[in-house]
Amino acid sequence: MVIRFFPVFFAFWIPLVLAQFNPVVLANDMITLLQDFTGSNPELQANTLSTLVIAWASIGCFFLIFDFVLSPFQSPYEYEADVYMRAWEHQYSTTDAALSTSPNTSPNTLSNSTASNSLLSKTPSNTAEAP
């Protein structure tokens, strides 16, 4: 089971708020509670432990569901940026691959071919030409 940040945060934050941010009061209250727990009968100890497990499981399930519901969400702007970046990466990866296959590429040829490729990529292509 993956322990997430918020259940652990709440486990420390809520008692600290109830103790008015005084760790000495918090420790004193916890020692008293632990002494009462160890001095009680086994049935009460089992009931307390099962209550704590159910409480942690319910908080964990709440945050797990919350995480699964919100994680897949992607804004339309992020989607459009991803599409644009994939197209840009594809364009420049094919340009780099074409340039790396030619055996005698000089720096002037490289800059001229990159410039012509960038100019060609900015002009719209007409695929509906007459035969």
PDB file of N, CA, C and O in Angstrom, residues 1-4 6-8 10 52-70:
ATOM      1  N   MET A   1       0.856  -1.178   0.000  1.00  0.00           N
ATOM      2  CA  MET A   1       0.000   0.000   0.000  1.00  0.00           C
ATOM      3  C   MET A   1       0.896   1.234   0.000  1.00  0.00           C
ATOM      4  O   MET A   1       1.829   1.351   0.770  1.00  0.00           O
ATOM      5  N   VAL A   2       0.595   2.121  -0.869  1.00  0.00           N
ATOM      6  CA  VAL A   2       1.393   3.327  -1.007  1.00  0.00           C
ATOM      7  C   VAL A   2       0.911   4.354   0.017  1.00  0.00           C
ATOM      8  O   VAL A   2      -0.271   4.654   0.100  1.00  0.00           O
ATOM      9  N   ILE A   3       1.850   4.865   0.781  1.00  0.00           N
ATOM     10  CA  ILE A   3       1.504   5.896   1.752  1.00  0.00           C
ATOM     11  C   ILE A   3       1.647   7.244   1.057  1.00  0.00           C
ATOM     12  O   ILE A   3       2.706   7.597   0.567  1.00  0.00           O
ATOM     13  N   ARG A   4       0.579   7.970   1.001  1.00  0.00           N
ATOM     14  CA  ARG A   4       0.577   9.272   0.345  1.00  0.00           C
ATOM     15  C   ARG A   4       0.882  10.364   1.369  1.00  0.00           C
ATOM     16  O   ARG A   4       0.896  10.142   2.564  1.00  0.00           O
ATOM     17  N   PHE A   6      -0.853  13.308   2.147  1.00  0.00           N
ATOM     18  CA  PHE A   6      -1.897  13.936   2.933  1.00  0.00           C
ATOM     19  C   PHE A   6      -2.367  13.114   4.130  1.00  0.00           C
ATOM     20  O   PHE A   6      -2.568  13.690   5.199  1.00  0.00           O
ATOM     21  N   PRO A   7      -2.571  11.812   4.025  1.00  0.00           N
ATOM     22  CA  PRO A   7      -2.957  11.086   5.242  1.00  0.00           C
ATOM     23  C   PRO A   7      -1.900  11.176   6.337  1.00  0.00           C
ATOM     24  O   PRO A   7      -2.231  11.324   7.520  1.00  0.00           O
ATOM     25  N   VAL A   8      -0.640  11.104   5.961  1.00  0.00           N
ATOM     26  CA  VAL A   8       0.421  11.225   6.959  1.00  0.00           C
ATOM     27  C   VAL A   8       0.458  12.639   7.520  1.00  0.00           C
ATOM     28  O   VAL A   8       0.632  12.854   8.720  1.00  0.00           O
ATOM     29  N   PHE A  10      -2.087  14.699   7.782  1.00  0.00           N
ATOM     30  CA  PHE A  10      -3.216  14.852   8.698  1.00  0.00           C
ATOM     31  C   PHE A  10      -2.965  14.135  10.016  1.00  0.00           C
ATOM     32  O   PHE A  10      -3.420  14.586  11.056  1.00  0.00           O
ATOM     33  N   LEU A  52      -8.660   2.111  14.203  1.00  0.00           N
ATOM     34  CA  LEU A  52      -7.571   2.872  13.584  1.00  0.00           C
ATOM     35  C   LEU A  52      -7.272   2.387  12.169  1.00  0.00           C
ATOM     36  O   LEU A  52      -7.027   3.190  11.261  1.00  0.00           O
ATOM     37  N   VAL A  53      -7.306   1.072  11.961  1.00  0.00           N
ATOM     38  CA  VAL A  53      -7.055   0.525  10.620  1.00  0.00           C
ATOM     39  C   VAL A  53      -8.152   0.949   9.653  1.00  0.00           C
ATOM     40  O   VAL A  53      -7.880   1.348   8.512  1.00  0.00           O
ATOM     41  N   ILE A  54      -9.397   0.896  10.104  1.00  0.00           N
ATOM     42  CA  ILE A  54     -10.513   1.316   9.243  1.00  0.00           C
ATOM     43  C   ILE A  54     -10.407   2.807   8.929  1.00  0.00           C
ATOM     44  O   ILE A  54     -10.638   3.233   7.784  1.00  0.00           O
ATOM     45  N   ALA A  55     -10.034   3.615   9.926  1.00  0.00           N
ATOM     46  CA  ALA A  55      -9.905   5.057   9.693  1.00  0.00           C
ATOM     47  C   ALA A  55      -8.797   5.345   8.685  1.00  0.00           C
ATOM     48  O   ALA A  55      -8.991   6.132   7.745  1.00  0.00           O
ATOM     49  N   TRP A  56      -7.629   4.707   8.825  1.00  0.00           N
ATOM     50  CA  TRP A  56      -6.532   4.918   7.892  1.00  0.00           C
ATOM     51  C   TRP A  56      -6.896   4.406   6.503  1.00  0.00           C
ATOM     52  O   TRP A  56      -6.568   5.034   5.499  1.00  0.00           O
ATOM     53  N   ALA A  57      -7.579   3.280   6.435  1.00  0.00           N
ATOM     54  CA  ALA A  57      -7.964   2.739   5.132  1.00  0.00           C
ATOM     55  C   ALA A  57      -8.965   3.657   4.431  1.00  0.00           C
ATOM     56  O   ALA A  57      -8.874   3.876   3.220  1.00  0.00           O
ATOM     57  N   SER A  58      -9.915   4.202   5.178  1.00  0.00           N
ATOM     58  CA  SER A  58     -10.904   5.089   4.560  1.00  0.00           C
ATOM     59  C   SER A  58     -10.258   6.387   4.085  1.00  0.00           C
ATOM     60  O   SER A  58     -10.558   6.876   2.990  1.00  0.00           O
ATOM     61  N   ILE A  59      -9.342   6.948   4.880  1.00  0.00           N
ATOM     62  CA  ILE A  59      -8.648   8.163   4.443  1.00  0.00           C
ATOM     63  C   ILE A  59      -7.773   7.855   3.225  1.00  0.00           C
ATOM     64  O   ILE A  59      -7.746   8.617   2.258  1.00  0.00           O
ATOM     65  N   GLY A  60      -7.070   6.726   3.265  1.00  0.00           N
ATOM     66  CA  GLY A  60      -6.223   6.346   2.132  1.00  0.00           C
ATOM     67  C   GLY A  60      -7.031   6.114   0.871  1.00  0.00           C
ATOM     68  O   GLY A  60      -6.621   6.524  -0.223  1.00  0.00           O
ATOM     69  N   CYS A  61      -8.189   5.441   0.997  1.00  0.00           N
ATOM     70  CA  CYS A  61      -9.040   5.204  -0.177  1.00  0.00           C
ATOM     71  C   CYS A  61      -9.595   6.507  -0.731  1.00  0.00           C
ATOM     72  O   CYS A  61      -9.690   6.680  -1.952  1.00  0.00           O
ATOM     73  N   PHE A  62      -9.946   7.421   0.156  1.00  0.00           N
ATOM     74  CA  PHE A  62     -10.450   8.713  -0.296  1.00  0.00           C
ATOM     75  C   PHE A  62      -9.395   9.426  -1.146  1.00  0.00           C
ATOM     76  O   PHE A  62      -9.685   9.914  -2.234  1.00  0.00           O
ATOM     77  N   PHE A  63      -8.172   9.476  -0.657  1.00  0.00           N
ATOM     78  CA  PHE A  63      -7.134  10.166  -1.405  1.00  0.00           C
ATOM     79  C   PHE A  63      -6.710   9.384  -2.649  1.00  0.00           C
ATOM     80  O   PHE A  63      -6.327   9.979  -3.647  1.00  0.00           O
ATOM     81  N   LEU A  64      -6.800   8.061  -2.605  1.00  0.00           N
ATOM     82  CA  LEU A  64      -6.483   7.260  -3.782  1.00  0.00           C
ATOM     83  C   LEU A  64      -7.496   7.523  -4.893  1.00  0.00           C
ATOM     84  O   LEU A  64      -7.123   7.745  -6.053  1.00  0.00           O
ATOM     85  N   ILE A  65      -8.779   7.520  -4.552  1.00  0.00           N
ATOM     86  CA  ILE A  65      -9.820   7.796  -5.541  1.00  0.00           C
ATOM     87  C   ILE A  65      -9.692   9.232  -6.047  1.00  0.00           C
ATOM     88  O   ILE A  65      -9.804   9.499  -7.241  1.00  0.00           O
ATOM     89  N   PHE A  66      -9.437  10.158  -5.122  1.00  0.00           N
ATOM     90  CA  PHE A  66      -9.256  11.559  -5.489  1.00  0.00           C
ATOM     91  C   PHE A  66      -8.098  11.705  -6.469  1.00  0.00           C
ATOM     92  O   PHE A  66      -8.183  12.433  -7.453  1.00  0.00           O
ATOM     93  N   ASP A  67      -7.018  10.965  -6.235  1.00  0.00           N
ATOM     94  CA  ASP A  67      -5.851  11.018  -7.106  1.00  0.00           C
ATOM     95  C   ASP A  67      -6.154  10.414  -8.473  1.00  0.00           C
ATOM     96  O   ASP A  67      -5.752  10.951  -9.504  1.00  0.00           O
ATOM     97  N   PHE A  68      -6.879   9.290  -8.508  1.00  0.00           N
ATOM     98  CA  PHE A  68      -7.211   8.659  -9.786  1.00  0.00           C
ATOM     99  C   PHE A  68      -8.188   9.492 -10.600  1.00  0.00           C
ATOM    100  O   PHE A  68      -8.141   9.493 -11.824  1.00  0.00           O
ATOM    101  N   VAL A  69      -9.093  10.189  -9.935  1.00  0.00           N
ATOM    102  CA  VAL A  69     -10.077  10.987 -10.658  1.00  0.00           C
ATOM    103  C   VAL A  69      -9.427  12.220 -11.258  1.00  0.00           C
ATOM    104  O   VAL A  69      -9.701  12.584 -12.399  1.00  0.00           O
ATOM    105  N   LEU A  70      -8.512  12.860 -10.532  1.00  0.00           N
ATOM    106  CA  LEU A  70      -7.931  14.107 -11.013  1.00  0.00           C
ATOM    107  C   LEU A  70      -6.680  13.922 -11.852  1.00  0.00           C
ATOM    108  O   LEU A  70      -6.323  14.794 -12.627  1.00  0.00           O
TER     109      LEU A  70
END
